[in-house]
C-alpha cells in the first residue's frame, strides 16, 4: 500500500501502517511490517521503520482473533529537498524450512495512513545499532545480568531534548519498542548471555512503561506524562514482539518554565528468557519514537 505526496524541503509527514495477516500453514514463519519512502527515481530516502514478529500459524489461538496477526509500525519522514515522494507499507515473510506457503493481508484490517499536513517541529527518536545476531557492542539486554533498561535514556544514545513549538497547545508522543527473546540455541543473541538462556518455550515476561517528561530550566523533571506499567509476555515461538505506545494531548505546563521534553521507555525483566532490545540495523529502525506538536 502506498501514498504519493509532494513536499517542500524540510516538510515532514507521519506515516503509520497496520498489517494484519493470516497464514496458509500452521507452522511458524517470519512476518515484517516495513514503512519506507522513495523519491521520484525510486531510491529509498531517509530511515526505514520495521516492526517484526513471527506468525505462529493458521491455527494459533494466541491472537485477539485466532490466526490473525496484526503488526503496527510508525515512521516520521522528512523531505531532504523539495519533490514528490511515495511512502509505502511493505509486507515480508521468510522461512528456513518451508516452501510454497504464503501470508495474506486481511482487507479492511490492513491500512496505511499518511498525515495530510506538515508535522511542524516533529522529532524522531531511535536507539543505537543492534545487529540481527545481537553482537553489536551497543545492543541492550535485560534478564542477562541486568534487570532493567531505559530506552532513549541510558542505552548509549544522547538524551535528546525536544522543544514544543511556541504555538502548540499540546503535544503527542508515540513509540514502538521491539523486543526479541533469547532462548537456548537462538542465532539472535550474543553468546555471552548463553548462561542465562533457557529452553525454547520458557518464554519471557517484561514490564514496560512509556514516559514523556517536561523539564524545568535546570533540565530536571517538572511534569511526567506516562502510560500505566503493563506486563508483556513474549512467546519464544513469536520470538519478536513490538509494544506500541501512545500519549495524546500531553499538556504543556507553563509553570515548568520551559517547553522542553525528553522521551524514554522503561523495560524490566520479570521472568523467563533474557530479552534483546532491538535497535538500528543498517538504515532500518526497529525501536523508535515520535513527538509531534498539536496546534
PDB file of C-alpha atoms in Angstrom:
ATOM      1  CA  UNK A   1       0.000   0.000   0.000  1.00  0.00           C
ATOM      2  CA  UNK A   2       1.327   3.484  -0.766  1.00  0.00           C
ATOM      3  CA  UNK A   3       0.580   7.186  -0.963  1.00  0.00           C
ATOM      4  CA  UNK A   4       2.404   9.827  -3.004  1.00  0.00           C
ATOM      5  CA  UNK A   5       2.928  13.326  -1.556  1.00  0.00           C
ATOM      6  CA  UNK A   6       4.573  16.482  -2.850  1.00  0.00           C
ATOM      7  CA  UNK A   7       6.676  18.136  -0.140  1.00  0.00           C
ATOM      8  CA  UNK A   8       8.814  21.202   0.352  1.00  0.00           C
ATOM      9  CA  UNK A   9      12.345  20.798   1.705  1.00  0.00           C
ATOM     10  CA  UNK A  10      12.188  20.033   5.437  1.00  0.00           C
ATOM     11  CA  UNK A  11       8.477  19.204   5.408  1.00  0.00           C
ATOM     12  CA  UNK A  12       7.513  16.151   7.498  1.00  0.00           C
ATOM     13  CA  UNK A  13       4.768  13.537   7.419  1.00  0.00           C
ATOM     14  CA  UNK A  14       3.750  10.936   9.993  1.00  0.00           C
ATOM     15  CA  UNK A  15       3.359   7.548   8.307  1.00  0.00           C
ATOM     16  CA  UNK A  16       1.530   4.756  10.137  1.00  0.00           C
ATOM     17  CA  UNK A  17       0.684   1.282   8.917  1.00  0.00           C
ATOM     18  CA  UNK A  18      -1.207  -1.739  10.228  1.00  0.00           C
ATOM     19  CA  UNK A  19      -0.532  -5.077   8.558  1.00  0.00           C
ATOM     20  CA  UNK A  20      -2.852  -7.892   9.634  1.00  0.00           C
ATOM     21  CA  UNK A  21      -2.177 -11.253   8.045  1.00  0.00           C
ATOM     22  CA  UNK A  22      -3.304 -14.856   8.044  1.00  0.00           C
ATOM     23  CA  UNK A  23      -1.069 -17.791   7.134  1.00  0.00           C
ATOM     24  CA  UNK A  24      -1.631 -20.694   4.763  1.00  0.00           C
ATOM     25  CA  UNK A  25       0.245 -23.070   7.078  1.00  0.00           C
ATOM     26  CA  UNK A  26       0.191 -23.961  10.788  1.00  0.00           C
ATOM     27  CA  UNK A  27       3.970 -23.705  11.092  1.00  0.00           C
ATOM     28  CA  UNK A  28       5.893 -20.650  12.307  1.00  0.00           C
ATOM     29  CA  UNK A  29       7.151 -18.155   9.694  1.00  0.00           C
ATOM     30  CA  UNK A  30       8.579 -14.653   9.980  1.00  0.00           C
ATOM     31  CA  UNK A  31       6.428 -11.570   9.367  1.00  0.00           C
ATOM     32  CA  UNK A  32       7.579  -7.957   8.981  1.00  0.00           C
ATOM     33  CA  UNK A  33       5.694  -4.698   8.561  1.00  0.00           C
ATOM     34  CA  UNK A  34       8.023  -2.168   6.930  1.00  0.00           C
ATOM     35  CA  UNK A  35       7.453   1.540   6.199  1.00  0.00           C
ATOM     36  CA  UNK A  36       9.717   3.462   3.835  1.00  0.00           C
ATOM     37  CA  UNK A  37       9.574   6.420   1.461  1.00  0.00           C
ATOM     38  CA  UNK A  38      11.161   6.655  -2.002  1.00  0.00           C
ATOM     39  CA  UNK A  39      11.867   9.613  -4.274  1.00  0.00           C
ATOM     40  CA  UNK A  40      10.708  10.019  -7.868  1.00  0.00           C
ATOM     41  CA  UNK A  41      13.656   7.870  -9.013  1.00  0.00           C
ATOM     42  CA  UNK A  42      12.586   5.019  -6.715  1.00  0.00           C
ATOM     43  CA  UNK A  43      15.505   5.381  -4.287  1.00  0.00           C
ATOM     44  CA  UNK A  44      14.790   4.964  -0.585  1.00  0.00           C
ATOM     45  CA  UNK A  45      15.114   8.264   1.279  1.00  0.00           C
ATOM     46  CA  UNK A  46      15.847   8.534   4.986  1.00  0.00           C
ATOM     47  CA  UNK A  47      15.184   5.916   7.637  1.00  0.00           C
ATOM     48  CA  UNK A  48      13.141   2.759   7.147  1.00  0.00           C
ATOM     49  CA  UNK A  49      10.947   1.608  10.046  1.00  0.00           C
ATOM     50  CA  UNK A  50      10.189  -2.075  10.630  1.00  0.00           C
ATOM     51  CA  UNK A  51       8.127  -3.964  13.191  1.00  0.00           C
ATOM     52  CA  UNK A  52       8.620  -7.718  13.320  1.00  0.00           C
ATOM     53  CA  UNK A  53       7.037 -10.807  14.841  1.00  0.00           C
ATOM     54  CA  UNK A  54       6.823 -14.446  13.826  1.00  0.00           C
ATOM     55  CA  UNK A  55       3.395 -15.533  12.609  1.00  0.00           C
ATOM     56  CA  UNK A  56       2.727 -18.614  14.726  1.00  0.00           C
ATOM     57  CA  UNK A  57       0.496 -20.316  12.193  1.00  0.00           C
ATOM     58  CA  UNK A  58      -3.007 -20.583  10.794  1.00  0.00           C
ATOM     59  CA  UNK A  59      -4.274 -22.474  13.850  1.00  0.00           C
ATOM     60  CA  UNK A  60      -2.786 -20.242  16.571  1.00  0.00           C
ATOM     61  CA  UNK A  61      -5.124 -19.006  19.309  1.00  0.00           C
ATOM     62  CA  UNK A  62      -2.674 -16.514  20.869  1.00  0.00           C
ATOM     63  CA  UNK A  63      -4.046 -13.517  18.950  1.00  0.00           C
ATOM     64  CA  UNK A  64      -7.167 -11.474  19.641  1.00  0.00           C
ATOM     65  CA  UNK A  65      -8.629 -13.079  16.511  1.00  0.00           C
ATOM     66  CA  UNK A  66      -7.321 -16.640  16.075  1.00  0.00           C
ATOM     67  CA  UNK A  67      -4.907 -16.935  13.168  1.00  0.00           C
ATOM     68  CA  UNK A  68      -4.874 -13.161  12.517  1.00  0.00           C
ATOM     69  CA  UNK A  69      -1.642 -11.384  13.474  1.00  0.00           C
ATOM     70  CA  UNK A  70      -1.701  -7.541  13.390  1.00  0.00           C
ATOM     71  CA  UNK A  71       1.579  -5.578  13.411  1.00  0.00           C
ATOM     72  CA  UNK A  72       1.807  -1.764  13.622  1.00  0.00           C
ATOM     73  CA  UNK A  73       4.694   0.453  12.503  1.00  0.00           C
ATOM     74  CA  UNK A  74       5.331   4.224  12.569  1.00  0.00           C
ATOM     75  CA  UNK A  75       7.688   6.479  10.625  1.00  0.00           C
ATOM     76  CA  UNK A  76       8.414  10.208  10.656  1.00  0.00           C
ATOM     77  CA  UNK A  77       9.529  11.115   7.144  1.00  0.00           C
ATOM     78  CA  UNK A  78      11.200  14.471   6.499  1.00  0.00           C
ATOM     79  CA  UNK A  79      11.881  15.536   2.903  1.00  0.00           C
ATOM     80  CA  UNK A  80      15.571  16.425   2.415  1.00  0.00           C
ATOM     81  CA  UNK A  81      14.651  18.520  -0.632  1.00  0.00           C
ATOM     82  CA  UNK A  82      11.535  19.658  -2.448  1.00  0.00           C
ATOM     83  CA  UNK A  83       9.992  16.898  -4.523  1.00  0.00           C
ATOM     84  CA  UNK A  84       7.490  14.081  -4.870  1.00  0.00           C
ATOM     85  CA  UNK A  85       7.820  11.091  -2.571  1.00  0.00           C
ATOM     86  CA  UNK A  86       5.930   7.815  -2.291  1.00  0.00           C
ATOM     87  CA  UNK A  87       5.579   6.347   1.194  1.00  0.00           C
ATOM     88  CA  UNK A  88       4.565   2.718   1.357  1.00  0.00           C
ATOM     89  CA  UNK A  89       3.931  -0.227   3.652  1.00  0.00           C
ATOM     90  CA  UNK A  90       5.646  -3.459   2.667  1.00  0.00           C
ATOM     91  CA  UNK A  91       4.966  -6.949   3.996  1.00  0.00           C
ATOM     92  CA  UNK A  92       7.747  -9.513   4.230  1.00  0.00           C
ATOM     93  CA  UNK A  93       7.871 -13.182   5.190  1.00  0.00           C
ATOM     94  CA  UNK A  94      10.523 -15.891   5.206  1.00  0.00           C
ATOM     95  CA  UNK A  95      11.119 -19.431   6.423  1.00  0.00           C
ATOM     96  CA  UNK A  96      14.224 -21.575   6.658  1.00  0.00           C
ATOM     97  CA  UNK A  97      12.251 -24.805   6.330  1.00  0.00           C
ATOM     98  CA  UNK A  98       9.068 -24.202   4.301  1.00  0.00           C
ATOM     99  CA  UNK A  99       8.340 -23.607   0.614  1.00  0.00           C
ATOM    100  CA  UNK A 100       5.064 -22.769  -1.075  1.00  0.00           C
ATOM    101  CA  UNK A 101       3.375 -21.107   1.897  1.00  0.00           C
ATOM    102  CA  UNK A 102       2.049 -17.565   1.921  1.00  0.00           C
ATOM    103  CA  UNK A 103       0.683 -14.879   4.217  1.00  0.00           C
ATOM    104  CA  UNK A 104      -2.442 -12.939   3.247  1.00  0.00           C
ATOM    105  CA  UNK A 105      -3.015  -9.306   4.191  1.00  0.00           C
ATOM    106  CA  UNK A 106      -6.572  -9.035   5.542  1.00  0.00           C
ATOM    107  CA  UNK A 107      -8.749  -6.476   3.758  1.00  0.00           C
ATOM    108  CA  UNK A 108     -10.074  -3.558   5.889  1.00  0.00           C
ATOM    109  CA  UNK A 109      -7.840  -4.670   8.787  1.00  0.00           C
ATOM    110  CA  UNK A 110      -4.711  -3.675   6.857  1.00  0.00           C
ATOM    111  CA  UNK A 111      -4.233   0.034   6.218  1.00  0.00           C
ATOM    112  CA  UNK A 112      -1.756   2.867   5.668  1.00  0.00           C
ATOM    113  CA  UNK A 113      -2.107   6.430   6.977  1.00  0.00           C
ATOM    114  CA  UNK A 114      -0.046   9.464   5.949  1.00  0.00           C
ATOM    115  CA  UNK A 115      -0.715  12.806   7.640  1.00  0.00           C
ATOM    116  CA  UNK A 116      -2.204  15.444   5.337  1.00  0.00           C
ATOM    117  CA  UNK A 117      -0.287  18.426   6.705  1.00  0.00           C
ATOM    118  CA  UNK A 118       3.267  19.238   7.672  1.00  0.00           C
ATOM    119  CA  UNK A 119       4.241  17.935  11.137  1.00  0.00           C
ATOM    120  CA  UNK A 120       5.973  21.193  12.012  1.00  0.00           C
ATOM    121  CA  UNK A 121       8.802  20.746  14.514  1.00  0.00           C
ATOM    122  CA  UNK A 122       8.242  16.998  14.966  1.00  0.00           C
ATOM    123  CA  UNK A 123      11.144  14.832  16.129  1.00  0.00           C
ATOM    124  CA  UNK A 124      12.220  11.201  15.590  1.00  0.00           C
ATOM    125  CA  UNK A 125      13.951   9.049  18.255  1.00  0.00           C
ATOM    126  CA  UNK A 126      15.744   5.747  17.728  1.00  0.00           C
ATOM    127  CA  UNK A 127      18.029   3.660  19.914  1.00  0.00           C
ATOM    128  CA  UNK A 128      21.576   2.537  18.963  1.00  0.00           C
ATOM    129  CA  UNK A 129      22.594  -0.033  16.394  1.00  0.00           C
ATOM    130  CA  UNK A 130      21.968  -3.674  17.271  1.00  0.00           C
ATOM    131  CA  UNK A 131      22.627  -6.348  14.655  1.00  0.00           C
ATOM    132  CA  UNK A 132      20.192  -9.181  13.974  1.00  0.00           C
ATOM    133  CA  UNK A 133      22.676 -11.520  15.706  1.00  0.00           C
ATOM    134  CA  UNK A 134      22.799  -9.262  18.787  1.00  0.00           C
ATOM    135  CA  UNK A 135      26.592  -8.975  18.726  1.00  0.00           C
ATOM    136  CA  UNK A 136      26.846  -5.184  18.334  1.00  0.00           C
ATOM    137  CA  UNK A 137      28.573  -3.558  21.291  1.00  0.00           C
ATOM    138  CA  UNK A 138      25.639  -1.125  21.527  1.00  0.00           C
ATOM    139  CA  UNK A 139      22.927  -3.798  21.926  1.00  0.00           C
ATOM    140  CA  UNK A 140      20.887  -3.594  25.137  1.00  0.00           C
ATOM    141  CA  UNK A 141      19.798  -6.735  27.033  1.00  0.00           C
ATOM    142  CA  UNK A 142      17.662  -7.271  30.127  1.00  0.00           C
ATOM    143  CA  UNK A 143      17.497 -10.526  32.052  1.00  0.00           C
ATOM    144  CA  UNK A 144      21.153 -11.332  31.446  1.00  0.00           C
ATOM    145  CA  UNK A 145      22.822  -9.813  34.490  1.00  0.00           C
ATOM    146  CA  UNK A 146      20.894  -6.543  34.173  1.00  0.00           C
ATOM    147  CA  UNK A 147      17.205  -6.475  35.030  1.00  0.00           C
ATOM    148  CA  UNK A 148      16.169  -3.003  33.810  1.00  0.00           C
ATOM    149  CA  UNK A 149      16.825  -0.546  30.986  1.00  0.00           C
ATOM    150  CA  UNK A 150      15.685   2.916  29.934  1.00  0.00           C
ATOM    151  CA  UNK A 151      15.381   3.089  26.143  1.00  0.00           C
ATOM    152  CA  UNK A 152      16.324   6.508  24.644  1.00  0.00           C
ATOM    153  CA  UNK A 153      17.722   7.475  28.062  1.00  0.00           C
ATOM    154  CA  UNK A 154      20.599   5.265  29.241  1.00  0.00           C
ATOM    155  CA  UNK A 155      21.028   2.994  26.218  1.00  0.00           C
ATOM    156  CA  UNK A 156      24.098   4.755  24.858  1.00  0.00           C
ATOM    157  CA  UNK A 157      22.294   7.369  22.784  1.00  0.00           C
ATOM    158  CA  UNK A 158      22.432  11.046  23.696  1.00  0.00           C
ATOM    159  CA  UNK A 159      19.389  12.120  25.689  1.00  0.00           C
ATOM    160  CA  UNK A 160      17.571  14.134  23.052  1.00  0.00           C
ATOM    161  CA  UNK A 161      15.726  17.200  24.304  1.00  0.00           C
ATOM    162  CA  UNK A 162      12.803  18.332  22.171  1.00  0.00           C
ATOM    163  CA  UNK A 163      11.161  21.734  22.435  1.00  0.00           C
ATOM    164  CA  UNK A 164       7.484  22.076  21.611  1.00  0.00           C
ATOM    165  CA  UNK A 165       6.627  24.818  19.132  1.00  0.00           C
ATOM    166  CA  UNK A 166       5.683  28.192  20.569  1.00  0.00           C
ATOM    167  CA  UNK A 167       2.196  27.974  19.062  1.00  0.00           C
ATOM    168  CA  UNK A 168       1.485  24.375  20.104  1.00  0.00           C
ATOM    169  CA  UNK A 169      -1.413  23.869  22.520  1.00  0.00           C
ATOM    170  CA  UNK A 170      -0.321  20.334  23.464  1.00  0.00           C
ATOM    171  CA  UNK A 171       1.859  17.523  22.120  1.00  0.00           C
ATOM    172  CA  UNK A 172       1.562  13.902  21.056  1.00  0.00           C
ATOM    173  CA  UNK A 173       4.174  11.209  21.729  1.00  0.00           C
ATOM    174  CA  UNK A 174       4.348   7.751  20.135  1.00  0.00           C
ATOM    175  CA  UNK A 175       6.827   4.882  20.472  1.00  0.00           C
ATOM    176  CA  UNK A 176       7.362   1.349  19.205  1.00  0.00           C
ATOM    177  CA  UNK A 177       9.556  -0.989  21.268  1.00  0.00           C
ATOM    178  CA  UNK A 178      10.864  -4.117  19.512  1.00  0.00           C
ATOM    179  CA  UNK A 179      11.884  -6.990  21.815  1.00  0.00           C
ATOM    180  CA  UNK A 180      13.452 -10.371  20.984  1.00  0.00           C
ATOM    181  CA  UNK A 181      13.571 -13.435  23.227  1.00  0.00           C
ATOM    182  CA  UNK A 182      16.937 -15.130  23.779  1.00  0.00           C
ATOM    183  CA  UNK A 183      16.278 -18.849  24.196  1.00  0.00           C
ATOM    184  CA  UNK A 184      18.836 -21.647  24.076  1.00  0.00           C
ATOM    185  CA  UNK A 185      20.171 -22.072  20.556  1.00  0.00           C
ATOM    186  CA  UNK A 186      18.848 -18.848  19.041  1.00  0.00           C
ATOM    187  CA  UNK A 187      21.012 -17.057  16.499  1.00  0.00           C
ATOM    188  CA  UNK A 188      19.592 -13.650  17.503  1.00  0.00           C
ATOM    189  CA  UNK A 189      21.556 -13.058  20.720  1.00  0.00           C
ATOM    190  CA  UNK A 190      25.229 -12.829  21.662  1.00  0.00           C
ATOM    191  CA  UNK A 191      26.904 -15.934  23.082  1.00  0.00           C
ATOM    192  CA  UNK A 192      27.958 -14.081  26.239  1.00  0.00           C
ATOM    193  CA  UNK A 193      24.439 -14.484  27.630  1.00  0.00           C
ATOM    194  CA  UNK A 194      24.175 -18.236  26.953  1.00  0.00           C
ATOM    195  CA  UNK A 195      24.309 -18.963  30.690  1.00  0.00           C
ATOM    196  CA  UNK A 196      21.042 -17.049  31.170  1.00  0.00           C
ATOM    197  CA  UNK A 197      19.148 -18.634  28.297  1.00  0.00           C
ATOM    198  CA  UNK A 198      16.535 -21.319  28.922  1.00  0.00           C
ATOM    199  CA  UNK A 199      14.906 -23.868  26.584  1.00  0.00           C
ATOM    200  CA  UNK A 200      12.569 -22.642  23.877  1.00  0.00           C
ATOM    201  CA  UNK A 201       9.033 -22.494  25.221  1.00  0.00           C
ATOM    202  CA  UNK A 202      10.081 -20.932  28.532  1.00  0.00           C
ATOM    203  CA  UNK A 203       9.054 -17.526  27.059  1.00  0.00           C
ATOM    204  CA  UNK A 204       9.836 -14.170  28.685  1.00  0.00           C
ATOM    205  CA  UNK A 205       7.876 -11.679  30.786  1.00  0.00           C
ATOM    206  CA  UNK A 206       8.692  -7.956  30.970  1.00  0.00           C
ATOM    207  CA  UNK A 207       7.104  -4.848  32.450  1.00  0.00           C
ATOM    208  CA  UNK A 208       7.148  -1.753  30.226  1.00  0.00           C
ATOM    209  CA  UNK A 209       6.178   1.897  30.604  1.00  0.00           C
ATOM    210  CA  UNK A 210       6.394   4.900  28.256  1.00  0.00           C
ATOM    211  CA  UNK A 211       7.229   8.336  29.676  1.00  0.00           C
ATOM    212  CA  UNK A 212       7.244  11.832  28.181  1.00  0.00           C
ATOM    213  CA  UNK A 213       8.816  14.311  30.594  1.00  0.00           C
ATOM    214  CA  UNK A 214       8.645  18.106  30.562  1.00  0.00           C
ATOM    215  CA  UNK A 215      11.806  19.658  32.006  1.00  0.00           C
ATOM    216  CA  UNK A 216      12.392  22.692  34.198  1.00  0.00           C
ATOM    217  CA  UNK A 217      15.111  25.312  33.461  1.00  0.00           C
ATOM    218  CA  UNK A 218      17.709  23.175  35.287  1.00  0.00           C
ATOM    219  CA  UNK A 219      16.926  20.211  32.942  1.00  0.00           C
ATOM    220  CA  UNK A 220      15.288  18.249  35.765  1.00  0.00           C
ATOM    221  CA  UNK A 221      11.825  16.684  35.716  1.00  0.00           C
ATOM    222  CA  UNK A 222       8.932  19.108  36.092  1.00  0.00           C
ATOM    223  CA  UNK A 223       5.981  17.065  34.810  1.00  0.00           C
ATOM    224  CA  UNK A 224       5.805  13.400  33.733  1.00  0.00           C
ATOM    225  CA  UNK A 225       3.078  12.016  31.491  1.00  0.00           C
ATOM    226  CA  UNK A 226       3.203   8.239  31.153  1.00  0.00           C
ATOM    227  CA  UNK A 227       1.325   5.119  30.232  1.00  0.00           C
ATOM    228  CA  UNK A 228       0.484   2.672  33.003  1.00  0.00           C
ATOM    229  CA  UNK A 229       3.096  -0.033  33.531  1.00  0.00           C
ATOM    230  CA  UNK A 230       1.960  -3.060  31.560  1.00  0.00           C
ATOM    231  CA  UNK A 231       3.142  -6.653  31.628  1.00  0.00           C
ATOM    232  CA  UNK A 232       4.012  -8.319  28.329  1.00  0.00           C
ATOM    233  CA  UNK A 233       4.651 -11.991  27.636  1.00  0.00           C
ATOM    234  CA  UNK A 234       6.946 -12.541  24.665  1.00  0.00           C
ATOM    235  CA  UNK A 235       6.495 -16.060  23.392  1.00  0.00           C
ATOM    236  CA  UNK A 236       9.630 -17.831  22.192  1.00  0.00           C
ATOM    237  CA  UNK A 237       7.676 -19.032  19.139  1.00  0.00           C
ATOM    238  CA  UNK A 238       6.808 -15.420  18.271  1.00  0.00           C
ATOM    239  CA  UNK A 239      10.490 -14.634  19.021  1.00  0.00           C
ATOM    240  CA  UNK A 240       9.938 -10.916  18.374  1.00  0.00           C
ATOM    241  CA  UNK A 241       7.349  -8.610  19.907  1.00  0.00           C
ATOM    242  CA  UNK A 242       6.565  -4.957  19.305  1.00  0.00           C
ATOM    243  CA  UNK A 243       4.950  -2.920  22.095  1.00  0.00           C
ATOM    244  CA  UNK A 244       3.149   0.186  20.781  1.00  0.00           C
ATOM    245  CA  UNK A 245       2.706   3.261  22.974  1.00  0.00           C
ATOM    246  CA  UNK A 246       0.723   6.476  22.504  1.00  0.00           C
ATOM    247  CA  UNK A 247       0.292   9.576  24.648  1.00  0.00           C
ATOM    248  CA  UNK A 248      -2.095  12.071  23.061  1.00  0.00           C
ATOM    249  CA  UNK A 249      -2.982  15.563  24.161  1.00  0.00           C
ATOM    250  CA  UNK A 250       0.005  15.842  26.505  1.00  0.00           C
ATOM    251  CA  UNK A 251      -0.294  19.267  28.179  1.00  0.00           C
ATOM    252  CA  UNK A 252       2.476  21.855  28.013  1.00  0.00           C
ATOM    253  CA  UNK A 253       2.661  23.098  31.587  1.00  0.00           C
ATOM    254  CA  UNK A 254       3.580  26.820  31.620  1.00  0.00           C
ATOM    255  CA  UNK A 255       4.692  26.614  35.255  1.00  0.00           C
ATOM    256  CA  UNK A 256       7.614  24.373  34.245  1.00  0.00           C
ATOM    257  CA  UNK A 257       9.470  27.331  32.790  1.00  0.00           C
ATOM    258  CA  UNK A 258      10.403  25.540  29.544  1.00  0.00           C
ATOM    259  CA  UNK A 259       8.630  23.781  26.668  1.00  0.00           C
ATOM    260  CA  UNK A 260      11.358  21.119  26.534  1.00  0.00           C
ATOM    261  CA  UNK A 261      10.686  17.370  26.790  1.00  0.00           C
ATOM    262  CA  UNK A 262      12.574  14.086  26.866  1.00  0.00           C
ATOM    263  CA  UNK A 263      11.226  10.652  25.933  1.00  0.00           C
ATOM    264  CA  UNK A 264      12.071   7.292  27.482  1.00  0.00           C
ATOM    265  CA  UNK A 265      10.761   3.715  27.790  1.00  0.00           C
ATOM    266  CA  UNK A 266      11.241   1.682  30.969  1.00  0.00           C
ATOM    267  CA  UNK A 267      11.824  -2.053  30.490  1.00  0.00           C
ATOM    268  CA  UNK A 268      12.077  -4.514  33.394  1.00  0.00           C
ATOM    269  CA  UNK A 269      12.775  -8.231  33.015  1.00  0.00           C
ATOM    270  CA  UNK A 270      10.375 -10.168  35.254  1.00  0.00           C
ATOM    271  CA  UNK A 271      10.939 -13.831  34.392  1.00  0.00           C
ATOM    272  CA  UNK A 272      11.893 -16.342  31.712  1.00  0.00           C
ATOM    273  CA  UNK A 273      14.393 -15.924  28.924  1.00  0.00           C
ATOM    274  CA  UNK A 274      16.549 -12.803  28.524  1.00  0.00           C
ATOM    275  CA  UNK A 275      15.368 -10.082  26.165  1.00  0.00           C
ATOM    276  CA  UNK A 276      17.281  -8.178  23.495  1.00  0.00           C
ATOM    277  CA  UNK A 277      16.012  -4.647  22.831  1.00  0.00           C
ATOM    278  CA  UNK A 278      16.262  -4.368  19.064  1.00  0.00           C
ATOM    279  CA  UNK A 279      17.955  -1.311  17.584  1.00  0.00           C
ATOM    280  CA  UNK A 280      19.007   0.093  14.231  1.00  0.00           C
ATOM    281  CA  UNK A 281      20.073  -2.436  11.586  1.00  0.00           C
ATOM    282  CA  UNK A 282      21.868  -0.568   8.787  1.00  0.00           C
ATOM    283  CA  UNK A 283      19.282   2.135   7.892  1.00  0.00           C
ATOM    284  CA  UNK A 284      16.316   0.264   9.384  1.00  0.00           C
ATOM    285  CA  UNK A 285      14.966   1.295  12.791  1.00  0.00           C
ATOM    286  CA  UNK A 286      13.172  -1.326  14.890  1.00  0.00           C
ATOM    287  CA  UNK A 287      12.680   0.691  18.112  1.00  0.00           C
ATOM    288  CA  UNK A 288      11.650   4.308  17.671  1.00  0.00           C
ATOM    289  CA  UNK A 289       9.615   7.245  18.933  1.00  0.00           C
ATOM    290  CA  UNK A 290       7.960  10.385  17.553  1.00  0.00           C
ATOM    291  CA  UNK A 291       6.966  13.668  19.221  1.00  0.00           C
ATOM    292  CA  UNK A 292       4.560  15.977  17.370  1.00  0.00           C
ATOM    293  CA  UNK A 293       3.082  19.394  18.060  1.00  0.00           C
ATOM    294  CA  UNK A 294      -0.663  19.822  18.262  1.00  0.00           C
ATOM    295  CA  UNK A 295      -1.776  23.316  17.172  1.00  0.00           C
TER     296      UNK A 295
END
